Each structure stands twice: as C-alpha cells, then as structure tokens.
Short mmCIF file of C-alpha atoms and ligand atoms in Angstrom, two decimals:
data_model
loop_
_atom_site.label_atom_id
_atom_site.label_comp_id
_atom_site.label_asym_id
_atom_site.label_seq_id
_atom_site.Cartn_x
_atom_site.Cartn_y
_atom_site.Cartn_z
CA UNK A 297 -42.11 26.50 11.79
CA UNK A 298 -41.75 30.38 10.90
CA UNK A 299 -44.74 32.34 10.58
CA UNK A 300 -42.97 34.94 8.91
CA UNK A 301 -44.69 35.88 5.47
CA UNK A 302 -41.60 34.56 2.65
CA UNK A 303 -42.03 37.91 0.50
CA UNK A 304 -41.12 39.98 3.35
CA UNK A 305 -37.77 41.40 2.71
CA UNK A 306 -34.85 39.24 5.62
CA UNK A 307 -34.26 41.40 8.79
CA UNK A 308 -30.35 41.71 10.11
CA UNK A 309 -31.86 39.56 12.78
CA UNK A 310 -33.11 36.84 10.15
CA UNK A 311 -29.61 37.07 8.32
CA UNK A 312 -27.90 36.67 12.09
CA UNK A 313 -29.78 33.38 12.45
CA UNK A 314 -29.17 31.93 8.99
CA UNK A 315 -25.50 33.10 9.28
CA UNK A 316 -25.33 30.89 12.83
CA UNK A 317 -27.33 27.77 11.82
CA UNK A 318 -25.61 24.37 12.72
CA UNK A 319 -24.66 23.22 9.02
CA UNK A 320 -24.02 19.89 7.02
CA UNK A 321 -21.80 20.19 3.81
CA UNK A 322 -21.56 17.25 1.46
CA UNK A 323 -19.24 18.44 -1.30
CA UNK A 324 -15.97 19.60 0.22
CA UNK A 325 -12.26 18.91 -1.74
CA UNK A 326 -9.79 18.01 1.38
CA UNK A 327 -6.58 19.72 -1.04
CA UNK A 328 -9.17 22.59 -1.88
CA UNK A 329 -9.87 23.54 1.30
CA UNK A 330 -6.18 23.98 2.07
CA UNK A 331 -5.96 27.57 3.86
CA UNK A 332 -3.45 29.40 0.84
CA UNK A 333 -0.96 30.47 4.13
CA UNK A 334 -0.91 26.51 5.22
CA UNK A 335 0.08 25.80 1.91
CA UNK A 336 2.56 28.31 1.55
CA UNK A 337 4.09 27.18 5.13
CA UNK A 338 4.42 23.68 4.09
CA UNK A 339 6.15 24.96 0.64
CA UNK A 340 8.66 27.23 2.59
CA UNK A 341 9.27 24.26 5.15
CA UNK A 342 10.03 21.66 2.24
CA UNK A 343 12.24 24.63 -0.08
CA UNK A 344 9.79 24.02 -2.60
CA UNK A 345 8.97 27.24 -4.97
CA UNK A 346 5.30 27.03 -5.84
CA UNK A 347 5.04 31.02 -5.98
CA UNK A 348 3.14 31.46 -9.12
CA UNK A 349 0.38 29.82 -7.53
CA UNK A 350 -0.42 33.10 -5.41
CA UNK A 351 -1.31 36.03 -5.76
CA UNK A 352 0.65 38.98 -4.15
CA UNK A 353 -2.00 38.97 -1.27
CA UNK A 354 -1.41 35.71 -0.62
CA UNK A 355 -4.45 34.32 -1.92
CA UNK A 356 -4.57 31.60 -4.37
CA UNK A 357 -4.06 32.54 -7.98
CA UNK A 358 -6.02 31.37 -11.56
CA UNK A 359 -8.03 32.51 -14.29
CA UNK A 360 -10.93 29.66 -15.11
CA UNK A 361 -11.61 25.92 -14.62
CA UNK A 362 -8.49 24.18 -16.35
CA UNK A 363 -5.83 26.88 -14.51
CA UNK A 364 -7.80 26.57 -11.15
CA UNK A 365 -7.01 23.00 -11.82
CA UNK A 366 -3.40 23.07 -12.42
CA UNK A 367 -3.10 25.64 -9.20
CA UNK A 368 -4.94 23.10 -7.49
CA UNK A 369 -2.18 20.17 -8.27
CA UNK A 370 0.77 22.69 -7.80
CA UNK A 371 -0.45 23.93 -4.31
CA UNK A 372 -1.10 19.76 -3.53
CA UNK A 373 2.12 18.66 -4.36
CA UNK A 374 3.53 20.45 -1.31
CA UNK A 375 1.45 17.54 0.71
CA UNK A 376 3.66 15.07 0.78
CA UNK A 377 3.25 12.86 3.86
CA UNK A 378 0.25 11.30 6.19
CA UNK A 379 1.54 13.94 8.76
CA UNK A 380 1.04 16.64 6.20
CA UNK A 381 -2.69 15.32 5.70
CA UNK A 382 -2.93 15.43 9.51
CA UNK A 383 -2.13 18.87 10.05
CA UNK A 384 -4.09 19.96 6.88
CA UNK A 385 -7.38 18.03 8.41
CA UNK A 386 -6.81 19.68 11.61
CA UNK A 387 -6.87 23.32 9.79
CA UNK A 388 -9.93 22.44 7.71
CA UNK A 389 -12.27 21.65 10.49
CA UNK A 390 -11.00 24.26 12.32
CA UNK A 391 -12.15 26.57 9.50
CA UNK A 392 -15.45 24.61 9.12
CA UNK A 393 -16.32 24.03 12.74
CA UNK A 394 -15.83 28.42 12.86
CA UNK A 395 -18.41 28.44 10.02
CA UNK A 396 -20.67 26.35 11.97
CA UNK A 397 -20.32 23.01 10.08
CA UNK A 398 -21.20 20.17 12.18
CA UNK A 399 -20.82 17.03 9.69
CA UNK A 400 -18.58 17.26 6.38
CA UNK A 401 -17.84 14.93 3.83
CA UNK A 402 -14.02 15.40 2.09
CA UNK A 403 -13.13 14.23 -1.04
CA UNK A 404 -10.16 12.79 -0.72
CA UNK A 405 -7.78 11.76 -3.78
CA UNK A 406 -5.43 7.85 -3.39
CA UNK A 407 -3.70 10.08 -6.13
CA UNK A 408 -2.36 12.64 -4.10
CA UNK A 409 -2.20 9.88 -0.26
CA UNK A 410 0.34 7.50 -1.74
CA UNK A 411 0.29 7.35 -5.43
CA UNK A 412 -2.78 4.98 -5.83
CA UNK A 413 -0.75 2.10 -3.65
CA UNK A 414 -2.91 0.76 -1.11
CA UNK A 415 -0.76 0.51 1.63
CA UNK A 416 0.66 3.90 1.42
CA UNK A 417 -2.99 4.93 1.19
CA UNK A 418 -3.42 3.39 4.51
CA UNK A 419 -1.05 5.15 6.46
CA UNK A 420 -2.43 8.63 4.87
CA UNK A 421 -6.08 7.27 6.11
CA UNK A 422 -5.27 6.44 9.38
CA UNK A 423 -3.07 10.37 9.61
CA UNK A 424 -6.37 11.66 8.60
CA UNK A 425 -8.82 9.46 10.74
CA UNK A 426 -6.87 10.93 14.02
CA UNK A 427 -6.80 14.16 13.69
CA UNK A 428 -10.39 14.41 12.27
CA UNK A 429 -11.42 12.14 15.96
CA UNK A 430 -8.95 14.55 17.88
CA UNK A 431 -11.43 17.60 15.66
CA UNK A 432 -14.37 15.66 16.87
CA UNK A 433 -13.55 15.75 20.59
CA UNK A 434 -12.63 19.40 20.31
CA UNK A 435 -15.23 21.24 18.31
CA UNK A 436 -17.79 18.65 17.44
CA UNK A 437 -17.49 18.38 14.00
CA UNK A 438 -17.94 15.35 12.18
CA UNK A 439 -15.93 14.16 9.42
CA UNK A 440 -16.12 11.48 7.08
CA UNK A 441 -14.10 10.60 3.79
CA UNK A 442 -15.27 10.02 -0.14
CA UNK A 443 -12.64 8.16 -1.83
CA UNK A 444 -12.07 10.42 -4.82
CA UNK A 445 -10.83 9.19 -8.75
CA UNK A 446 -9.62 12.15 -11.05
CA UNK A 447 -11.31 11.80 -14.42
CA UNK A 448 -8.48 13.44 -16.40
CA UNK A 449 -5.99 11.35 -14.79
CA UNK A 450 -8.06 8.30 -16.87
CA UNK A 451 -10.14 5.07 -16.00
CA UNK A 452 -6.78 3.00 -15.27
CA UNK A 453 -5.56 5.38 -12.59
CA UNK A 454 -9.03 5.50 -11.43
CA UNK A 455 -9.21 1.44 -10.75
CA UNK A 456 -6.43 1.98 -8.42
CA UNK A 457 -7.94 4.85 -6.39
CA UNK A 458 -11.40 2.44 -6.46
CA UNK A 459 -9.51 -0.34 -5.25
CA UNK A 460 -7.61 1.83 -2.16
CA UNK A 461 -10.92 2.98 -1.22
CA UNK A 462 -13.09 -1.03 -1.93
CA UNK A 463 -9.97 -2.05 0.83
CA UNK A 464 -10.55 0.71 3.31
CA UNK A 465 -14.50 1.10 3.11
CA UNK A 466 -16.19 0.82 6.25
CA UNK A 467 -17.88 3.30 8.88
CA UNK A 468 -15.26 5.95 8.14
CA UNK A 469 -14.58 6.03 4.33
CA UNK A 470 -18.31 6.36 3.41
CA UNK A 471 -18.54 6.89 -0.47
CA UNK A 472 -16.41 7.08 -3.72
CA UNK A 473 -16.55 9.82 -6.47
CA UNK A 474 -15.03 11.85 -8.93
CA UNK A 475 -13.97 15.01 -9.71
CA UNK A 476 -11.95 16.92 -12.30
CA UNK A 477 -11.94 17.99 -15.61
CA UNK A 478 -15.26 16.76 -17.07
CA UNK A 479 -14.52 17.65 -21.03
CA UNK A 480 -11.99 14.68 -20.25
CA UNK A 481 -13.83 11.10 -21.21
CA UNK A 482 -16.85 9.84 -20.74
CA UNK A 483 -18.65 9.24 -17.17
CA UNK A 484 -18.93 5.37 -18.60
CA UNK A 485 -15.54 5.36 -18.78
CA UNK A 486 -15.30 4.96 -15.02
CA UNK A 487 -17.93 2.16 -14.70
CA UNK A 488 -15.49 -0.77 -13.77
CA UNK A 489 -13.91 1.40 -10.74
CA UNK A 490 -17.84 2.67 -9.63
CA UNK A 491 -18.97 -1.06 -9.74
CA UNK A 492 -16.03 -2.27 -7.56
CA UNK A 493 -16.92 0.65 -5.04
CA UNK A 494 -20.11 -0.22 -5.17
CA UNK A 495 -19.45 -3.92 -3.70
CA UNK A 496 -17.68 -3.03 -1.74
CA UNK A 497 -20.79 -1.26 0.11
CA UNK A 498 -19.75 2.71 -0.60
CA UNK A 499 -21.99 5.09 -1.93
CA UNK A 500 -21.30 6.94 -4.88
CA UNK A 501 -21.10 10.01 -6.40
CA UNK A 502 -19.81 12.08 -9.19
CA UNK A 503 -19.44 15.35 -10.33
CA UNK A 504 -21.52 16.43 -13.25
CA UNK A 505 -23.28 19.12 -14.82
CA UNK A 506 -21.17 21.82 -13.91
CA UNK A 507 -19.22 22.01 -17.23
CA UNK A 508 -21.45 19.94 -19.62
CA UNK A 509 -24.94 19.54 -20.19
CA UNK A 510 -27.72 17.86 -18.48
CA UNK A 511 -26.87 14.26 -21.08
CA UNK A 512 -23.56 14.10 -18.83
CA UNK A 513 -25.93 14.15 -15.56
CA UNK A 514 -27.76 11.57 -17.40
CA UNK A 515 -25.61 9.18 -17.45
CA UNK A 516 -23.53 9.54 -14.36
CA UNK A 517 -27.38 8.39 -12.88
CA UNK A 518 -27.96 5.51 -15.79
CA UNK A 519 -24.14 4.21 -16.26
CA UNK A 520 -22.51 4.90 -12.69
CA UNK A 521 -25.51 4.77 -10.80
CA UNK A 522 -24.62 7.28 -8.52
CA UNK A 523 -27.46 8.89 -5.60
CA UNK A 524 -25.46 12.04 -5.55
CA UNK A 525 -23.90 14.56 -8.21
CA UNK A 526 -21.69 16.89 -7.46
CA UNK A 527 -23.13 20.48 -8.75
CA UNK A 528 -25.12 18.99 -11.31
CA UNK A 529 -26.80 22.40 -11.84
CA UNK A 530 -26.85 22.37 -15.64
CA UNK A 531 -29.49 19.37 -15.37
CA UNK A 532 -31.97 22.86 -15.22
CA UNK A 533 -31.81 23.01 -19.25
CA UNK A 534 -33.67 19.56 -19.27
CA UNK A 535 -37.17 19.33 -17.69
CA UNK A 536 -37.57 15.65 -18.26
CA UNK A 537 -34.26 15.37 -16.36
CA UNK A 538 -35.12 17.32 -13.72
CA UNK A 539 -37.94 15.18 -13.03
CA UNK A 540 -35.87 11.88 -13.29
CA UNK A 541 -33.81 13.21 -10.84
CA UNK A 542 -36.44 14.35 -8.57
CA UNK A 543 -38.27 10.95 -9.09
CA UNK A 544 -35.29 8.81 -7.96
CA UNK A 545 -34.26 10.85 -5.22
CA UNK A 546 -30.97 11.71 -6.58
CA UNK A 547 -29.57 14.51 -4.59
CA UNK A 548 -27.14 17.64 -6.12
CA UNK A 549 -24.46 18.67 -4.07
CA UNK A 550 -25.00 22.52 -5.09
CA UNK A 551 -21.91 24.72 -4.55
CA UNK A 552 -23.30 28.13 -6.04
CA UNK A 553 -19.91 30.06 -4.82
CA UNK A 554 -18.01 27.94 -6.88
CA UNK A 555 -19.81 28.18 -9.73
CA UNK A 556 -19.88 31.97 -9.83
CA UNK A 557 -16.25 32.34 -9.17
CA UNK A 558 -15.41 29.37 -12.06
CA UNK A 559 -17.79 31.23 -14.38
CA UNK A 560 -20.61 28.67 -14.65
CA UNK A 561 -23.17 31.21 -14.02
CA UNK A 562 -22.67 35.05 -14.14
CA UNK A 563 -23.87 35.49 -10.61
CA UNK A 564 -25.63 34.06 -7.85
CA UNK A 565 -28.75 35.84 -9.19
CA UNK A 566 -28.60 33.97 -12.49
CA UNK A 567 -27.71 30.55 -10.55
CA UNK A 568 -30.37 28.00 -10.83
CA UNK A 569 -30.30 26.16 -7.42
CA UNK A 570 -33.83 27.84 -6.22
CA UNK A 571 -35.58 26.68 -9.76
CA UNK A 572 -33.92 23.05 -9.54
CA UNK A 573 -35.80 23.22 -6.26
CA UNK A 574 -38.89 24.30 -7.07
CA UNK A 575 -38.51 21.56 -10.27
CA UNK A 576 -38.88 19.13 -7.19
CA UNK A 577 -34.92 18.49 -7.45
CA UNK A 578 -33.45 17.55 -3.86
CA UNK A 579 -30.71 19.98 -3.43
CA UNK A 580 -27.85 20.93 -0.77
CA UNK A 581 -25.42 23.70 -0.33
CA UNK A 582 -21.78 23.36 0.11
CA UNK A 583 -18.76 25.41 -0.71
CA UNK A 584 -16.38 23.05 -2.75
CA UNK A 585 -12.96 24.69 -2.77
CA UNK A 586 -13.41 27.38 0.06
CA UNK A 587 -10.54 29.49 0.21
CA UNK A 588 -9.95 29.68 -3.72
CA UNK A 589 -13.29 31.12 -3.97
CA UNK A 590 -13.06 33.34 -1.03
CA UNK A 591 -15.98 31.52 0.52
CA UNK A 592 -17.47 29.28 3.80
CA UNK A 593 -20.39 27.66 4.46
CA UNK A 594 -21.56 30.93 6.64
CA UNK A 595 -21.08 33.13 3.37
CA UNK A 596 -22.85 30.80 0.80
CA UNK A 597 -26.07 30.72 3.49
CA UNK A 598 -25.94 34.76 3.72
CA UNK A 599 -25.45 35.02 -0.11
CA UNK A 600 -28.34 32.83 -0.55
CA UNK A 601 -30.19 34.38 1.73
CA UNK A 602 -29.87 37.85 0.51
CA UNK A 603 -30.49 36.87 -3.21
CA UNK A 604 -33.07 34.48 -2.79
CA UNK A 605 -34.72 35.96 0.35
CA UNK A 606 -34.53 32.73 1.76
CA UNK A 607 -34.89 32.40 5.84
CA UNK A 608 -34.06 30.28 8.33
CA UNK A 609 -36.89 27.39 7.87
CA UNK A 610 -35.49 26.92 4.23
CA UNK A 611 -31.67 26.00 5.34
CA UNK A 612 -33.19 23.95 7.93
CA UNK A 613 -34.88 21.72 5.41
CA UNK A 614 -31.46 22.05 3.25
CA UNK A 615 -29.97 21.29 6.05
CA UNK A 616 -32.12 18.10 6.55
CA UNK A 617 -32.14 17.19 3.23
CA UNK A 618 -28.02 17.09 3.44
CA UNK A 619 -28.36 15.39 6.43
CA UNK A 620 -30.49 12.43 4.70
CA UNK A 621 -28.27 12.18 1.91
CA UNK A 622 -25.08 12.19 4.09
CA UNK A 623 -23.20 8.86 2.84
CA UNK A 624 -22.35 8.02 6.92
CA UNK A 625 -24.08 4.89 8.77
CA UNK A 626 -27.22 5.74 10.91
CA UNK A 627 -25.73 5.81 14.79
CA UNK A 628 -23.41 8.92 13.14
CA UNK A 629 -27.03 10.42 11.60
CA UNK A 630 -28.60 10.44 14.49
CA UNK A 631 -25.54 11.89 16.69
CA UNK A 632 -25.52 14.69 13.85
CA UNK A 633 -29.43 15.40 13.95
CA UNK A 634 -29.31 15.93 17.77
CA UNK A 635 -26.82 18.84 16.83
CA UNK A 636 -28.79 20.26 14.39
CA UNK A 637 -31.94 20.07 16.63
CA UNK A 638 -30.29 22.06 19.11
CA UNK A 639 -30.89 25.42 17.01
N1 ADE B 250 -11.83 19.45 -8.04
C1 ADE B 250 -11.87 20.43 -7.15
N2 ADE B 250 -12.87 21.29 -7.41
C2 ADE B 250 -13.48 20.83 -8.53
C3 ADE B 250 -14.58 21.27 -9.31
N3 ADE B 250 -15.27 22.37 -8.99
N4 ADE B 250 -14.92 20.55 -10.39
C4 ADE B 250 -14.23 19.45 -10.71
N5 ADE B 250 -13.20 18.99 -10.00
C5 ADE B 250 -12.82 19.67 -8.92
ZN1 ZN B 251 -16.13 19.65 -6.44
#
C-alpha cells in the first residue's frame, strides 16, 4: 500500500513507476494491432495496392468510426494466410511485451482466418497458437484468443464464426465476442451464436456502449448474457445501470485512447472511466486498436495518470481487477499473478 496522500500532484518518479508496471489488457483487436509498416510489407510482398489506407507518414489513415472501419478491412485483407497471422502475432507481442503487457486477450475474427469454414479456421489457430507459445518462451507474455463475430457482417455470418470458435474452445480460445459497427442490428440479434458459445464453455463478451446508449449495454447483459463489455462507457448516462452492472459484476473493458481518437468523448478529461468507477462499476484499461490511435498500454497508464492523478496503487487494483476478469483457466491466472506480484 502507498502512503502517498492521492491529492498530491504525481512526481516523474510516480509517472516512471506507473509507466513500468507489469500490465494485463483484455480488449485488444489482433488486425488492429497490426504495426501500419507490417501491413504495408505484406501489401508490397503480395502486389496488392492498399495505399489510400495511409497516410504520407506512413501511419494509418481515416476520419471517424465507419472509415476507421473500412481502413480496418482494407489494411486486413492483405492477411491472407495462417503464416501471415503467425508473423503478425509475433509483431504484436513484441509491441505489447515492450509496453510491459504480460497477459492479452486478441479478438480474433473466423471472418478474416478462413472465411467462417472451420477447418480453414483451424489451420489459422494453430499459425497463431505457435508463435504466441514461441512469444511466451521469449518475452513472457501471455496470450489467449476471443473468437470474434462482426455485427455488420449480420447474425448468419456470425453463427459460422460461433460455430469455428464452439469447435476450437478449450484452454487456448477462452471467450467469444463481437465487435463492429453497433448502429448495425440489434445485440439480440446475435443470441443464437452467444448461446452456442456459451455451451460450448466460452465466456462472452460484446462491445457496447461506445456508440449507443446505456439501453444497448442493457441488453448485451439481459439478452447475450455477457460478463464483459467492450468500452461500455456510455452506461455513465444511466445510474440505475451503472448499479446493475456493478451489482452483477459485469466488467468494462475501458479503452479511453480509442475513444478520444474515434470521437466518443472530446478528451481524456471529459472521459468517464474514473466516475464509472467511483459508480462502483468494475473497470479495466486497454488500448483496442493501438497503432491507429497512436497508442500502447504504457501511454494509456501515463495519460491516465496525468489526467486523473492516479498512482501506482490504482493500476495495481486495475490491474487485478483485469486479471480476475481475464477469460483464461486458473493454472494460467495464477502463472500471470506471480508476474504481476513481482513489481
Ligand atoms: N473493431 C475494431 N475496433 C473496434 C471498435 N472500437 N469498435 C467496434 N469494433 C471494432
Ligand atoms: Zn474494440
């Protein structure tokens, strides 16, 4: 425990410790964490012209939520094979593990590893699985996969990614979610695929709240059941649903860089993750799409920590909480909470 008094302003020396805390990150997109130069490698190496998605210093290139999603599909379809998916899990955890991440969760999309088709999927999964033990080995970080549906690809294409991920569910592929454009459908929608998941013993979340209102958090809890949300931040404009969500445990995977660089919130100072918390709201910190919003897990902690004049002691309960809520069976828990002790 810190004795320090929590209205004294940080000192560099607090900000050097936050900065180099052993971290857990729940909410990570494997395509969105693609490094822009890996991308544009692959896209030179396979003759395919996806310029327009950059910038002219190289960095990735969109104006709001429905063109960072189409960037986001262009830049993926240079991913074309398990080998690809090998090399780009190698460069993520490099990238994490520098930002000291010690356990990450990916979403990771049947839609983009094999078309939906199970087999296909397979051989994408077991690409991934090596090169994420080989990452394990090397810089002891942890990795483990959340079989992801896309809502505006629909509830039909979504059965298929539910059904790659109810056949390869186990102690590596952990959960199932969702993520994409929420004005698309209903969360309900989605209820066949989340109940096939569910039997299949994963645990489930979905991303809500970050582009409609707290009735969407709602009912990803009532009619998907999920434990987690992904942002779920607009659940703030609804007291009653704050403390649903803080009754039940339900846990928001809280990406505040993301949401300032997407325009949810004008800046990190108008960003509601410290109220949510004080509301009694379990939250956790991750970065979502790192390099197209110019973030890492070290940079969200320091941005936090400067706005919110939060220290050390509070990312190590964030930390814990994350840890909890991770989706992975207990032997990998444990492994990961002797790491974090070791601050
Ligand atoms: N896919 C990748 N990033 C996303 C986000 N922030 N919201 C919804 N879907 C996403
Ligand atoms: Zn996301």
């Amino acid at each position: 425990m810190s004795d320090r008094d929590p209205d004294a302003p940080l000192t560099e020396e607090d900000l050097y410790e936050v900065a180099n805390l052993p971290k857990v990150e729940l909410h990570l997109h494997h395509e969105g964490a693609a490094p822009p130069q890996f991308i544009r490698g692959l896209a030179r190496e396979k003759n395919v012209d996806i310029s327009k998605v950059f910038r002219k210093d190289g960095s990735y290139d969109f104006q709001g939520f429905l063109h960072f999603l189409s960037v986001y599909e262009a830049a993926t379809s240079v991913l074309k094979t398990p080998d690809d998916y090998a090399c780009l899990t190698t460069a993520i955890l490099e990238e994490s593990a520098k930002n000291g991440v010690v356990y990450t969760e990916s979403f990771i999309s049947p839609d983009f590893c094999g078309g939906g088709d199970v087999e296909a999927w397979r051989d994408y999964l077991h690409a991934i699985r090596e090169a994420a033990d080989a990452a394990e080995r090397d810089m002891g970080i942890t990795l483990r996969g959340v079989v992801t549906c896309v809502r505006h690809f629909g509830p039909e294409q979504a059965k298929a990614s539910a059904l790659c991920a109810a056949e390869t569910a186990g102690d590596w592929i952990v959960g199932f979610g969702m993520g994409g454009d929420e004005n698309k459908g209903k969360q309900s929608d989605f209820a066949y695929s989340y109940d096939m998941a569910r039997e299949a013993g994963l645990k489930l979340t979905t991303h809500a709240g970050e582009w409609r209102g707290p009735s969407e958090v709602r009912e990803a809890v009532e009619a998907l059941g999920v434990i987690r949300i992904g942002h779920g931040v607009r659940a703030i404009e609804d007291p009653a649903l704050c403390e649903m969500l803080a009754e039940r445990d339900v846990v928001l995977e809280v990406c505040p860089g993301s949401n300032v660089v997407l325009g949810v919130y004008k800046s990190l100072r108008d960003h509601p993750i410290a109220k949510l918390k004080d509301r009694g709201v379990k939250v956790t910190v991750s970065t979502d799409d790192p390099p197209f919003f110019h973030t890492t897990m070290r940079d969200e902690y320091v941005n936090l920590a400067k706005t919110l004049n939060w220290d050390a002691s509070v990312f190590r309960d964030l930390n814990q909480t994350a840890l909890d809520a991770a989706f992975c069976d207990g032997a990998t828990r444990d492994a990961v909470a002797k790491r974090l002790e070791i601050s």
